[in-house]
Protein backbone atom coordinates (compact mmCIF):
# COMPACT_ATOMS: atom_id res chain seq x y z
CA UNK A 1 0.00 0.00 0.00
CA UNK A 2 1.28 3.45 -0.87
CA UNK A 3 2.87 5.55 1.89
CA UNK A 4 0.49 8.45 1.21
CA UNK A 5 -2.29 6.38 2.83
CA UNK A 6 -0.13 5.95 5.97
CA UNK A 7 1.08 9.56 6.21
CA UNK A 8 -2.48 10.85 5.76
CA UNK A 9 -3.77 8.36 8.36
CA UNK A 10 -1.19 9.38 10.97
CA UNK A 11 -1.82 13.08 10.25
CA UNK A 12 -5.52 12.50 10.86
CA UNK A 13 -4.75 10.65 14.13
CA UNK A 14 -2.52 13.52 15.25
CA UNK A 15 -5.26 16.08 14.46
CA UNK A 16 -8.14 14.05 15.91
CA UNK A 17 -6.28 12.63 18.95
CA UNK A 18 -2.65 13.70 19.59
CA UNK A 19 0.98 13.26 18.54
CA UNK A 20 1.34 10.95 21.56
CA UNK A 21 -1.39 8.69 20.17
CA UNK A 22 0.59 8.43 16.91
CA UNK A 23 3.70 7.36 18.86
CA UNK A 24 1.65 4.93 20.96
CA UNK A 25 0.16 3.27 17.85
CA UNK A 26 3.59 2.79 16.28
CA UNK A 27 5.09 1.51 19.55
CA UNK A 28 2.20 -0.86 20.24
CA UNK A 29 2.08 -2.34 16.73
CA UNK A 30 5.87 -2.19 16.03
CA UNK A 31 5.49 -2.14 12.24
CA UNK A 32 8.31 -3.59 10.06
CA UNK A 33 8.75 -0.06 8.64
CA UNK A 34 9.15 1.27 12.20
CA UNK A 35 6.53 3.86 11.25
CA UNK A 36 8.97 5.89 9.12
CA UNK A 37 6.53 6.26 6.20
CA UNK A 38 7.21 8.35 3.10
CA UNK A 39 4.36 9.28 0.75
CA UNK A 40 5.91 7.47 -2.22
CA UNK A 41 7.08 4.38 -0.29
CA UNK A 42 5.22 1.04 -0.36
CA UNK A 43 4.31 -0.84 2.83
CA UNK A 44 2.21 -3.84 3.84
CA UNK A 45 -1.43 -2.89 4.30
CA UNK A 46 -1.36 -5.07 7.42
CA UNK A 47 0.62 -2.30 9.13
CA UNK A 48 -2.27 0.16 8.77
CA UNK A 49 -4.84 -2.50 9.72
CA UNK A 50 -2.88 -3.16 12.95
CA UNK A 51 -2.75 0.57 13.75
CA UNK A 52 -6.49 1.02 13.10
CA UNK A 53 -7.27 -1.96 15.37
CA UNK A 54 -5.01 -0.51 18.08
CA UNK A 55 -6.61 2.95 17.70
CA UNK A 56 -10.04 1.30 17.99
CA UNK A 57 -8.97 -0.39 21.25
CA UNK A 58 -7.51 2.81 22.69
CA UNK A 59 -10.37 5.11 21.60
CA UNK A 60 -13.24 2.65 22.15
CA UNK A 61 -14.39 3.43 18.58
CA UNK A 62 -15.41 0.54 16.30
CA UNK A 63 -12.97 -0.19 13.44
CA UNK A 64 -15.60 0.40 10.68
CA UNK A 65 -16.32 3.89 12.11
CA UNK A 66 -12.59 4.76 12.13
CA UNK A 67 -12.10 3.50 8.56
CA UNK A 68 -15.16 5.44 7.38
CA UNK A 69 -13.94 8.63 9.09
CA UNK A 70 -10.50 8.13 7.55
CA UNK A 71 -12.07 7.57 4.11
CA UNK A 72 -13.95 10.89 4.26
CA UNK A 73 -10.82 12.67 5.48
CA UNK A 74 -8.76 11.00 2.75
CA UNK A 75 -11.11 12.08 -0.04
CA UNK A 76 -10.74 15.72 0.96
CA UNK A 77 -6.95 15.27 1.07
CA UNK A 78 -6.90 13.59 -2.36
CA UNK A 79 -8.59 16.68 -3.87
CA UNK A 80 -5.72 18.79 -2.44
CA UNK A 81 -2.86 16.34 -3.14
CA UNK A 82 -3.93 15.30 -6.68
CA UNK A 83 -5.88 18.22 -8.21
CA UNK A 84 -4.72 17.13 -11.68
CA UNK A 85 -6.28 13.69 -11.23
CA UNK A 86 -9.72 15.01 -10.43
CA UNK A 87 -12.06 14.50 -13.41
CA UNK A 88 -14.31 17.40 -14.47
CA UNK A 89 -17.27 15.63 -12.87
CA UNK A 90 -20.01 17.93 -11.58
CA UNK A 91 -21.94 15.42 -9.48
CA UNK A 92 -20.89 12.76 -6.99
CA UNK A 93 -22.43 9.94 -9.07
CA UNK A 94 -20.59 11.09 -12.21
CA UNK A 95 -17.40 11.13 -10.14
CA UNK A 96 -18.01 7.66 -8.68
CA UNK A 97 -18.72 6.31 -12.17
CA UNK A 98 -15.25 7.52 -13.27
CA UNK A 99 -13.07 6.08 -10.47
CA UNK A 100 -12.03 2.86 -12.19
CA UNK A 101 -11.68 4.17 -15.76
CA UNK A 102 -10.17 7.59 -14.99
CA UNK A 103 -8.93 8.27 -11.44
CA UNK A 104 -7.42 4.96 -10.37
CA UNK A 105 -6.02 4.55 -13.91
CA UNK A 106 -4.19 7.86 -13.49
CA UNK A 107 -3.07 6.80 -9.99
CA UNK A 108 -1.48 3.69 -11.53
CA UNK A 109 0.50 5.89 -13.94
CA UNK A 110 1.71 7.91 -10.94
CA UNK A 111 2.35 4.86 -8.74
CA UNK A 112 2.84 1.77 -10.96
CA UNK A 113 3.05 -0.42 -7.83
CA UNK A 114 -0.20 0.92 -6.31
CA UNK A 115 -2.53 -1.77 -5.00
CA UNK A 116 -5.95 -0.55 -6.02
CA UNK A 117 -9.33 -2.19 -5.61
CA UNK A 118 -11.57 -3.14 -8.56
CA UNK A 119 -14.49 -0.71 -8.52
CA UNK A 120 -17.11 -1.60 -11.14
CA UNK A 121 -19.79 1.09 -11.51
CA UNK A 122 -23.22 0.57 -13.06
CA UNK A 123 -25.31 3.67 -13.66
CA UNK A 124 -29.01 2.82 -13.16
CA UNK A 125 -30.32 6.34 -13.75
CA UNK A 126 -29.52 9.98 -13.02
CA UNK A 127 -29.75 9.55 -9.25
CA UNK A 128 -28.90 5.86 -8.81
CA UNK A 129 -25.63 3.93 -9.22
CA UNK A 130 -24.29 0.60 -8.04
CA UNK A 131 -20.57 0.16 -7.29
CA UNK A 132 -18.98 -3.27 -6.82
CA UNK A 133 -15.86 -3.26 -4.64
CA UNK A 134 -13.37 -6.12 -4.99
CA UNK A 135 -10.01 -6.21 -3.19
CA UNK A 136 -7.85 -8.73 -1.33
CA UNK A 137 -7.34 -6.01 1.32
CA UNK A 138 -11.01 -5.99 2.42
CA UNK A 139 -11.29 -2.22 2.97
CA UNK A 140 -14.94 -1.72 2.05
CA UNK A 141 -15.44 0.51 5.12
CA UNK A 142 -12.69 2.80 3.78
CA UNK A 143 -14.54 2.87 0.45
CA UNK A 144 -17.77 3.92 2.25
CA UNK A 145 -15.87 6.83 3.81
CA UNK A 146 -14.38 7.83 0.44
CA UNK A 147 -17.87 7.72 -1.13
CA UNK A 148 -19.28 9.89 1.69
CA UNK A 149 -16.32 12.26 1.32
CA UNK A 150 -17.11 12.48 -2.39
CA UNK A 151 -20.76 13.34 -1.64
CA UNK A 152 -19.64 16.02 0.82
CA UNK A 153 -17.26 17.45 -1.79
CA UNK A 154 -20.16 17.93 -4.21
CA UNK A 155 -22.54 19.13 -1.50
CA UNK A 156 -24.83 16.15 -2.07
CA UNK A 157 -26.53 13.58 0.16
CA UNK A 158 -26.17 9.90 -0.78
CA UNK A 159 -28.04 6.93 0.68
CA UNK A 160 -25.59 3.99 0.70
CA UNK A 161 -26.54 0.37 1.38
CA UNK A 162 -24.30 -2.64 0.78
CA UNK A 163 -24.46 -6.41 0.41
CA UNK A 164 -21.49 -8.78 0.64
CA UNK A 165 -21.28 -11.71 -1.80
CA UNK A 166 -19.94 -15.14 -0.85
CA UNK A 167 -16.68 -14.38 -2.68
CA UNK A 168 -16.17 -11.24 -0.54
CA UNK A 169 -17.17 -8.67 -3.18
CA UNK A 170 -19.19 -5.79 -1.69
CA UNK A 171 -21.97 -4.30 -3.80
CA UNK A 172 -22.83 -0.71 -2.88
CA UNK A 173 -26.27 0.61 -3.84
CA UNK A 174 -25.95 4.40 -3.96
CA UNK A 175 -28.88 6.81 -4.40
CA UNK A 176 -28.83 10.61 -4.38
CA UNK A 177 -31.47 11.81 -1.87
C1 LIG B 1 -14.99 7.96 -3.93
C2 LIG B 1 -13.99 7.66 -4.69
C3 LIG B 1 -12.95 6.59 -4.34
C4 LIG B 1 -13.11 5.34 -3.82
C5 LIG B 1 -14.40 4.64 -3.42
C6 LIG B 1 -11.77 4.75 -3.70
C7 LIG B 1 -11.50 3.50 -3.14
C8 LIG B 1 -10.23 3.10 -2.73
C9 LIG B 1 -9.97 2.05 -1.75
C10 LIG B 1 -11.03 1.24 -0.99
C11 LIG B 1 -8.62 1.96 -1.61
C12 LIG B 1 -7.81 1.04 -0.64
C13 LIG B 1 -7.19 -0.12 -1.27
C14 LIG B 1 -8.08 -1.33 -1.41
O1 LIG B 1 -9.18 -1.37 -0.84
O2 LIG B 1 -7.69 -2.28 -2.08
C15 LIG B 1 -8.05 2.97 -2.50
C16 LIG B 1 -6.71 3.18 -2.61
C17 LIG B 1 -6.20 4.28 -3.23
N1 LIG B 1 -6.90 5.25 -3.95
FE1 LIG B 1 -8.84 5.34 -4.26
N2 LIG B 1 -10.83 5.65 -4.15
C18 LIG B 1 -11.53 6.78 -4.54
C19 LIG B 1 -11.03 7.95 -5.05
C20 LIG B 1 -9.70 8.15 -5.19
C21 LIG B 1 -9.14 9.42 -5.62
C22 LIG B 1 -9.96 10.67 -5.97
C23 LIG B 1 -7.80 9.25 -5.65
C24 LIG B 1 -6.73 10.24 -6.03
C25 LIG B 1 -6.87 11.17 -6.90
C26 LIG B 1 -7.51 7.88 -5.21
C27 LIG B 1 -6.26 7.35 -5.06
C28 LIG B 1 -5.99 6.17 -4.37
C29 LIG B 1 -4.64 5.77 -3.95
C30 LIG B 1 -3.32 6.51 -4.21
C31 LIG B 1 -4.79 4.58 -3.24
C32 LIG B 1 -3.69 3.75 -2.55
C33 LIG B 1 -3.22 2.64 -3.40
C34 LIG B 1 -2.12 1.86 -2.69
O3 LIG B 1 -2.00 2.02 -1.50
O4 LIG B 1 -1.38 1.12 -3.30
N3 LIG B 1 -8.68 7.24 -4.95
N4 LIG B 1 -9.05 3.65 -3.18
PDB file of C-alpha atoms and ligand atoms in Angstrom:
ATOM      1  CA  UNK A   1       0.000   0.000   0.000  1.00  0.00           C
ATOM      2  CA  UNK A   2       1.283   3.452  -0.872  1.00  0.00           C
ATOM      3  CA  UNK A   3       2.875   5.551   1.891  1.00  0.00           C
ATOM      4  CA  UNK A   4       0.494   8.446   1.208  1.00  0.00           C
ATOM      5  CA  UNK A   5      -2.287   6.382   2.834  1.00  0.00           C
ATOM      6  CA  UNK A   6      -0.130   5.949   5.974  1.00  0.00           C
ATOM      7  CA  UNK A   7       1.080   9.556   6.207  1.00  0.00           C
ATOM      8  CA  UNK A   8      -2.484  10.847   5.757  1.00  0.00           C
ATOM      9  CA  UNK A   9      -3.768   8.362   8.364  1.00  0.00           C
ATOM     10  CA  UNK A  10      -1.188   9.380  10.973  1.00  0.00           C
ATOM     11  CA  UNK A  11      -1.819  13.082  10.250  1.00  0.00           C
ATOM     12  CA  UNK A  12      -5.525  12.496  10.863  1.00  0.00           C
ATOM     13  CA  UNK A  13      -4.749  10.646  14.130  1.00  0.00           C
ATOM     14  CA  UNK A  14      -2.519  13.519  15.247  1.00  0.00           C
ATOM     15  CA  UNK A  15      -5.260  16.081  14.458  1.00  0.00           C
ATOM     16  CA  UNK A  16      -8.144  14.055  15.914  1.00  0.00           C
ATOM     17  CA  UNK A  17      -6.278  12.632  18.951  1.00  0.00           C
ATOM     18  CA  UNK A  18      -2.654  13.705  19.587  1.00  0.00           C
ATOM     19  CA  UNK A  19       0.978  13.263  18.544  1.00  0.00           C
ATOM     20  CA  UNK A  20       1.345  10.945  21.565  1.00  0.00           C
ATOM     21  CA  UNK A  21      -1.393   8.695  20.168  1.00  0.00           C
ATOM     22  CA  UNK A  22       0.594   8.433  16.905  1.00  0.00           C
ATOM     23  CA  UNK A  23       3.700   7.364  18.859  1.00  0.00           C
ATOM     24  CA  UNK A  24       1.652   4.933  20.956  1.00  0.00           C
ATOM     25  CA  UNK A  25       0.155   3.269  17.853  1.00  0.00           C
ATOM     26  CA  UNK A  26       3.588   2.789  16.282  1.00  0.00           C
ATOM     27  CA  UNK A  27       5.089   1.506  19.554  1.00  0.00           C
ATOM     28  CA  UNK A  28       2.195  -0.861  20.244  1.00  0.00           C
ATOM     29  CA  UNK A  29       2.084  -2.337  16.727  1.00  0.00           C
ATOM     30  CA  UNK A  30       5.866  -2.188  16.029  1.00  0.00           C
ATOM     31  CA  UNK A  31       5.495  -2.138  12.238  1.00  0.00           C
ATOM     32  CA  UNK A  32       8.309  -3.591  10.061  1.00  0.00           C
ATOM     33  CA  UNK A  33       8.748  -0.060   8.635  1.00  0.00           C
ATOM     34  CA  UNK A  34       9.150   1.273  12.197  1.00  0.00           C
ATOM     35  CA  UNK A  35       6.529   3.857  11.254  1.00  0.00           C
ATOM     36  CA  UNK A  36       8.965   5.894   9.123  1.00  0.00           C
ATOM     37  CA  UNK A  37       6.531   6.258   6.197  1.00  0.00           C
ATOM     38  CA  UNK A  38       7.205   8.354   3.104  1.00  0.00           C
ATOM     39  CA  UNK A  39       4.356   9.275   0.754  1.00  0.00           C
ATOM     40  CA  UNK A  40       5.907   7.466  -2.220  1.00  0.00           C
ATOM     41  CA  UNK A  41       7.079   4.381  -0.288  1.00  0.00           C
ATOM     42  CA  UNK A  42       5.218   1.040  -0.361  1.00  0.00           C
ATOM     43  CA  UNK A  43       4.309  -0.843   2.830  1.00  0.00           C
ATOM     44  CA  UNK A  44       2.212  -3.841   3.836  1.00  0.00           C
ATOM     45  CA  UNK A  45      -1.435  -2.894   4.296  1.00  0.00           C
ATOM     46  CA  UNK A  46      -1.361  -5.069   7.417  1.00  0.00           C
ATOM     47  CA  UNK A  47       0.615  -2.296   9.126  1.00  0.00           C
ATOM     48  CA  UNK A  48      -2.275   0.159   8.775  1.00  0.00           C
ATOM     49  CA  UNK A  49      -4.837  -2.497   9.716  1.00  0.00           C
ATOM     50  CA  UNK A  50      -2.885  -3.164  12.946  1.00  0.00           C
ATOM     51  CA  UNK A  51      -2.755   0.570  13.753  1.00  0.00           C
ATOM     52  CA  UNK A  52      -6.495   1.025  13.096  1.00  0.00           C
ATOM     53  CA  UNK A  53      -7.272  -1.957  15.369  1.00  0.00           C
ATOM     54  CA  UNK A  54      -5.006  -0.512  18.083  1.00  0.00           C
ATOM     55  CA  UNK A  55      -6.611   2.947  17.703  1.00  0.00           C
ATOM     56  CA  UNK A  56     -10.038   1.305  17.990  1.00  0.00           C
ATOM     57  CA  UNK A  57      -8.972  -0.386  21.246  1.00  0.00           C
ATOM     58  CA  UNK A  58      -7.509   2.810  22.690  1.00  0.00           C
ATOM     59  CA  UNK A  59     -10.368   5.113  21.596  1.00  0.00           C
ATOM     60  CA  UNK A  60     -13.237   2.647  22.146  1.00  0.00           C
ATOM     61  CA  UNK A  61     -14.390   3.434  18.578  1.00  0.00           C
ATOM     62  CA  UNK A  62     -15.410   0.540  16.296  1.00  0.00           C
ATOM     63  CA  UNK A  63     -12.974  -0.195  13.440  1.00  0.00           C
ATOM     64  CA  UNK A  64     -15.602   0.396  10.680  1.00  0.00           C
ATOM     65  CA  UNK A  65     -16.316   3.887  12.110  1.00  0.00           C
ATOM     66  CA  UNK A  66     -12.592   4.761  12.134  1.00  0.00           C
ATOM     67  CA  UNK A  67     -12.099   3.501   8.559  1.00  0.00           C
ATOM     68  CA  UNK A  68     -15.155   5.440   7.382  1.00  0.00           C
ATOM     69  CA  UNK A  69     -13.939   8.633   9.093  1.00  0.00           C
ATOM     70  CA  UNK A  70     -10.501   8.128   7.549  1.00  0.00           C
ATOM     71  CA  UNK A  71     -12.067   7.572   4.109  1.00  0.00           C
ATOM     72  CA  UNK A  72     -13.947  10.888   4.264  1.00  0.00           C
ATOM     73  CA  UNK A  73     -10.817  12.674   5.476  1.00  0.00           C
ATOM     74  CA  UNK A  74      -8.755  11.001   2.749  1.00  0.00           C
ATOM     75  CA  UNK A  75     -11.106  12.079  -0.044  1.00  0.00           C
ATOM     76  CA  UNK A  76     -10.739  15.723   0.961  1.00  0.00           C
ATOM     77  CA  UNK A  77      -6.952  15.270   1.074  1.00  0.00           C
ATOM     78  CA  UNK A  78      -6.901  13.593  -2.358  1.00  0.00           C
ATOM     79  CA  UNK A  79      -8.589  16.680  -3.868  1.00  0.00           C
ATOM     80  CA  UNK A  80      -5.720  18.786  -2.445  1.00  0.00           C
ATOM     81  CA  UNK A  81      -2.863  16.336  -3.139  1.00  0.00           C
ATOM     82  CA  UNK A  82      -3.928  15.296  -6.679  1.00  0.00           C
ATOM     83  CA  UNK A  83      -5.883  18.216  -8.208  1.00  0.00           C
ATOM     84  CA  UNK A  84      -4.724  17.134 -11.676  1.00  0.00           C
ATOM     85  CA  UNK A  85      -6.276  13.691 -11.231  1.00  0.00           C
ATOM     86  CA  UNK A  86      -9.722  15.014 -10.434  1.00  0.00           C
ATOM     87  CA  UNK A  87     -12.058  14.502 -13.411  1.00  0.00           C
ATOM     88  CA  UNK A  88     -14.313  17.402 -14.470  1.00  0.00           C
ATOM     89  CA  UNK A  89     -17.265  15.632 -12.869  1.00  0.00           C
ATOM     90  CA  UNK A  90     -20.009  17.926 -11.576  1.00  0.00           C
ATOM     91  CA  UNK A  91     -21.936  15.415  -9.484  1.00  0.00           C
ATOM     92  CA  UNK A  92     -20.890  12.757  -6.992  1.00  0.00           C
ATOM     93  CA  UNK A  93     -22.430   9.940  -9.075  1.00  0.00           C
ATOM     94  CA  UNK A  94     -20.587  11.090 -12.215  1.00  0.00           C
ATOM     95  CA  UNK A  95     -17.397  11.128 -10.142  1.00  0.00           C
ATOM     96  CA  UNK A  96     -18.012   7.663  -8.681  1.00  0.00           C
ATOM     97  CA  UNK A  97     -18.719   6.307 -12.165  1.00  0.00           C
ATOM     98  CA  UNK A  98     -15.251   7.517 -13.267  1.00  0.00           C
ATOM     99  CA  UNK A  99     -13.067   6.084 -10.472  1.00  0.00           C
ATOM    100  CA  UNK A 100     -12.035   2.857 -12.185  1.00  0.00           C
ATOM    101  CA  UNK A 101     -11.676   4.170 -15.757  1.00  0.00           C
ATOM    102  CA  UNK A 102     -10.173   7.587 -14.989  1.00  0.00           C
ATOM    103  CA  UNK A 103      -8.931   8.266 -11.435  1.00  0.00           C
ATOM    104  CA  UNK A 104      -7.422   4.964 -10.373  1.00  0.00           C
ATOM    105  CA  UNK A 105      -6.024   4.554 -13.909  1.00  0.00           C
ATOM    106  CA  UNK A 106      -4.192   7.864 -13.486  1.00  0.00           C
ATOM    107  CA  UNK A 107      -3.074   6.799  -9.994  1.00  0.00           C
ATOM    108  CA  UNK A 108      -1.475   3.690 -11.532  1.00  0.00           C
ATOM    109  CA  UNK A 109       0.496   5.888 -13.945  1.00  0.00           C
ATOM    110  CA  UNK A 110       1.709   7.913 -10.944  1.00  0.00           C
ATOM    111  CA  UNK A 111       2.353   4.862  -8.745  1.00  0.00           C
ATOM    112  CA  UNK A 112       2.837   1.768 -10.959  1.00  0.00           C
ATOM    113  CA  UNK A 113       3.048  -0.418  -7.827  1.00  0.00           C
ATOM    114  CA  UNK A 114      -0.197   0.916  -6.311  1.00  0.00           C
ATOM    115  CA  UNK A 115      -2.528  -1.771  -5.004  1.00  0.00           C
ATOM    116  CA  UNK A 116      -5.951  -0.547  -6.017  1.00  0.00           C
ATOM    117  CA  UNK A 117      -9.331  -2.187  -5.613  1.00  0.00           C
ATOM    118  CA  UNK A 118     -11.566  -3.142  -8.561  1.00  0.00           C
ATOM    119  CA  UNK A 119     -14.494  -0.713  -8.523  1.00  0.00           C
ATOM    120  CA  UNK A 120     -17.109  -1.603 -11.135  1.00  0.00           C
ATOM    121  CA  UNK A 121     -19.785   1.087 -11.512  1.00  0.00           C
ATOM    122  CA  UNK A 122     -23.225   0.570 -13.055  1.00  0.00           C
ATOM    123  CA  UNK A 123     -25.314   3.672 -13.656  1.00  0.00           C
ATOM    124  CA  UNK A 124     -29.009   2.821 -13.157  1.00  0.00           C
ATOM    125  CA  UNK A 125     -30.323   6.337 -13.747  1.00  0.00           C
ATOM    126  CA  UNK A 126     -29.515   9.978 -13.024  1.00  0.00           C
ATOM    127  CA  UNK A 127     -29.746   9.551  -9.251  1.00  0.00           C
ATOM    128  CA  UNK A 128     -28.899   5.861  -8.815  1.00  0.00           C
ATOM    129  CA  UNK A 129     -25.628   3.934  -9.222  1.00  0.00           C
ATOM    130  CA  UNK A 130     -24.291   0.597  -8.035  1.00  0.00           C
ATOM    131  CA  UNK A 131     -20.571   0.157  -7.287  1.00  0.00           C
ATOM    132  CA  UNK A 132     -18.979  -3.270  -6.819  1.00  0.00           C
ATOM    133  CA  UNK A 133     -15.861  -3.263  -4.638  1.00  0.00           C
ATOM    134  CA  UNK A 134     -13.369  -6.121  -4.987  1.00  0.00           C
ATOM    135  CA  UNK A 135     -10.013  -6.206  -3.188  1.00  0.00           C
ATOM    136  CA  UNK A 136      -7.853  -8.733  -1.329  1.00  0.00           C
ATOM    137  CA  UNK A 137      -7.344  -6.008   1.323  1.00  0.00           C
ATOM    138  CA  UNK A 138     -11.007  -5.994   2.418  1.00  0.00           C
ATOM    139  CA  UNK A 139     -11.289  -2.221   2.975  1.00  0.00           C
ATOM    140  CA  UNK A 140     -14.945  -1.723   2.054  1.00  0.00           C
ATOM    141  CA  UNK A 141     -15.439   0.514   5.119  1.00  0.00           C
ATOM    142  CA  UNK A 142     -12.692   2.797   3.778  1.00  0.00           C
ATOM    143  CA  UNK A 143     -14.540   2.866   0.446  1.00  0.00           C
ATOM    144  CA  UNK A 144     -17.769   3.922   2.249  1.00  0.00           C
ATOM    145  CA  UNK A 145     -15.874   6.832   3.810  1.00  0.00           C
ATOM    146  CA  UNK A 146     -14.378   7.829   0.435  1.00  0.00           C
ATOM    147  CA  UNK A 147     -17.872   7.718  -1.126  1.00  0.00           C
ATOM    148  CA  UNK A 148     -19.279   9.888   1.689  1.00  0.00           C
ATOM    149  CA  UNK A 149     -16.319  12.264   1.320  1.00  0.00           C
ATOM    150  CA  UNK A 150     -17.105  12.482  -2.385  1.00  0.00           C
ATOM    151  CA  UNK A 151     -20.757  13.335  -1.639  1.00  0.00           C
ATOM    152  CA  UNK A 152     -19.645  16.023   0.817  1.00  0.00           C
ATOM    153  CA  UNK A 153     -17.260  17.449  -1.795  1.00  0.00           C
ATOM    154  CA  UNK A 154     -20.159  17.926  -4.213  1.00  0.00           C
ATOM    155  CA  UNK A 155     -22.542  19.128  -1.496  1.00  0.00           C
ATOM    156  CA  UNK A 156     -24.828  16.152  -2.071  1.00  0.00           C
ATOM    157  CA  UNK A 157     -26.527  13.583   0.158  1.00  0.00           C
ATOM    158  CA  UNK A 158     -26.166   9.900  -0.782  1.00  0.00           C
ATOM    159  CA  UNK A 159     -28.036   6.929   0.681  1.00  0.00           C
ATOM    160  CA  UNK A 160     -25.588   3.990   0.701  1.00  0.00           C
ATOM    161  CA  UNK A 161     -26.538   0.367   1.380  1.00  0.00           C
ATOM    162  CA  UNK A 162     -24.304  -2.638   0.783  1.00  0.00           C
ATOM    163  CA  UNK A 163     -24.465  -6.407   0.411  1.00  0.00           C
ATOM    164  CA  UNK A 164     -21.492  -8.778   0.639  1.00  0.00           C
ATOM    165  CA  UNK A 165     -21.285 -11.707  -1.797  1.00  0.00           C
ATOM    166  CA  UNK A 166     -19.936 -15.140  -0.846  1.00  0.00           C
ATOM    167  CA  UNK A 167     -16.680 -14.381  -2.676  1.00  0.00           C
ATOM    168  CA  UNK A 168     -16.167 -11.239  -0.545  1.00  0.00           C
ATOM    169  CA  UNK A 169     -17.167  -8.674  -3.179  1.00  0.00           C
ATOM    170  CA  UNK A 170     -19.189  -5.793  -1.695  1.00  0.00           C
ATOM    171  CA  UNK A 171     -21.965  -4.296  -3.799  1.00  0.00           C
ATOM    172  CA  UNK A 172     -22.830  -0.708  -2.883  1.00  0.00           C
ATOM    173  CA  UNK A 173     -26.270   0.605  -3.844  1.00  0.00           C
ATOM    174  CA  UNK A 174     -25.953   4.403  -3.955  1.00  0.00           C
ATOM    175  CA  UNK A 175     -28.881   6.809  -4.401  1.00  0.00           C
ATOM    176  CA  UNK A 176     -28.827  10.613  -4.382  1.00  0.00           C
ATOM    177  CA  UNK A 177     -31.472  11.812  -1.871  1.00  0.00           C
TER     178      UNK A 177
HETATM  179  C1  LIG B   1     -14.988   7.958  -3.925  1.00  0.00           C
HETATM  180  C2  LIG B   1     -13.994   7.657  -4.688  1.00  0.00           C
HETATM  181  C3  LIG B   1     -12.954   6.594  -4.336  1.00  0.00           C
HETATM  182  C4  LIG B   1     -13.110   5.339  -3.819  1.00  0.00           C
HETATM  183  C5  LIG B   1     -14.401   4.637  -3.421  1.00  0.00           C
HETATM  184  C6  LIG B   1     -11.772   4.755  -3.700  1.00  0.00           C
HETATM  185  C7  LIG B   1     -11.501   3.497  -3.135  1.00  0.00           C
HETATM  186  C8  LIG B   1     -10.234   3.101  -2.733  1.00  0.00           C
HETATM  187  C9  LIG B   1      -9.971   2.046  -1.748  1.00  0.00           C
HETATM  188  C10 LIG B   1     -11.031   1.244  -0.994  1.00  0.00           C
HETATM  189  C11 LIG B   1      -8.618   1.955  -1.612  1.00  0.00           C
HETATM  190  C12 LIG B   1      -7.814   1.044  -0.636  1.00  0.00           C
HETATM  191  C13 LIG B   1      -7.185  -0.119  -1.273  1.00  0.00           C
HETATM  192  C14 LIG B   1      -8.080  -1.333  -1.411  1.00  0.00           C
HETATM  193  O1  LIG B   1      -9.176  -1.370  -0.836  1.00  0.00           O
HETATM  194  O2  LIG B   1      -7.686  -2.284  -2.082  1.00  0.00           O
HETATM  195  C15 LIG B   1      -8.048   2.967  -2.504  1.00  0.00           C
HETATM  196  C16 LIG B   1      -6.705   3.175  -2.611  1.00  0.00           C
HETATM  197  C17 LIG B   1      -6.200   4.276  -3.235  1.00  0.00           C
HETATM  198  N1  LIG B   1      -6.900   5.249  -3.950  1.00  0.00           N
HETATM  199 FE1  LIG B   1      -8.844   5.343  -4.262  1.00  0.00          FE
HETATM  200  N2  LIG B   1     -10.835   5.646  -4.152  1.00  0.00           N
HETATM  201  C18 LIG B   1     -11.526   6.782  -4.544  1.00  0.00           C
HETATM  202  C19 LIG B   1     -11.027   7.951  -5.045  1.00  0.00           C
HETATM  203  C20 LIG B   1      -9.697   8.153  -5.192  1.00  0.00           C
HETATM  204  C21 LIG B   1      -9.144   9.418  -5.618  1.00  0.00           C
HETATM  205  C22 LIG B   1      -9.964  10.674  -5.966  1.00  0.00           C
HETATM  206  C23 LIG B   1      -7.798   9.251  -5.652  1.00  0.00           C
HETATM  207  C24 LIG B   1      -6.731  10.237  -6.030  1.00  0.00           C
HETATM  208  C25 LIG B   1      -6.873  11.171  -6.897  1.00  0.00           C
HETATM  209  C26 LIG B   1      -7.515   7.878  -5.215  1.00  0.00           C
HETATM  210  C27 LIG B   1      -6.259   7.348  -5.061  1.00  0.00           C
HETATM  211  C28 LIG B   1      -5.986   6.170  -4.368  1.00  0.00           C
HETATM  212  C29 LIG B   1      -4.636   5.766  -3.947  1.00  0.00           C
HETATM  213  C30 LIG B   1      -3.323   6.512  -4.211  1.00  0.00           C
HETATM  214  C31 LIG B   1      -4.785   4.578  -3.239  1.00  0.00           C
HETATM  215  C32 LIG B   1      -3.688   3.755  -2.548  1.00  0.00           C
HETATM  216  C33 LIG B   1      -3.216   2.643  -3.400  1.00  0.00           C
HETATM  217  C34 LIG B   1      -2.117   1.855  -2.688  1.00  0.00           C
HETATM  218  O3  LIG B   1      -1.998   2.021  -1.499  1.00  0.00           O
HETATM  219  O4  LIG B   1      -1.375   1.118  -3.304  1.00  0.00           O
HETATM  220  N3  LIG B   1      -8.680   7.235  -4.948  1.00  0.00           N
HETATM  221  N4  LIG B   1      -9.047   3.650  -3.179  1.00  0.00           N
END
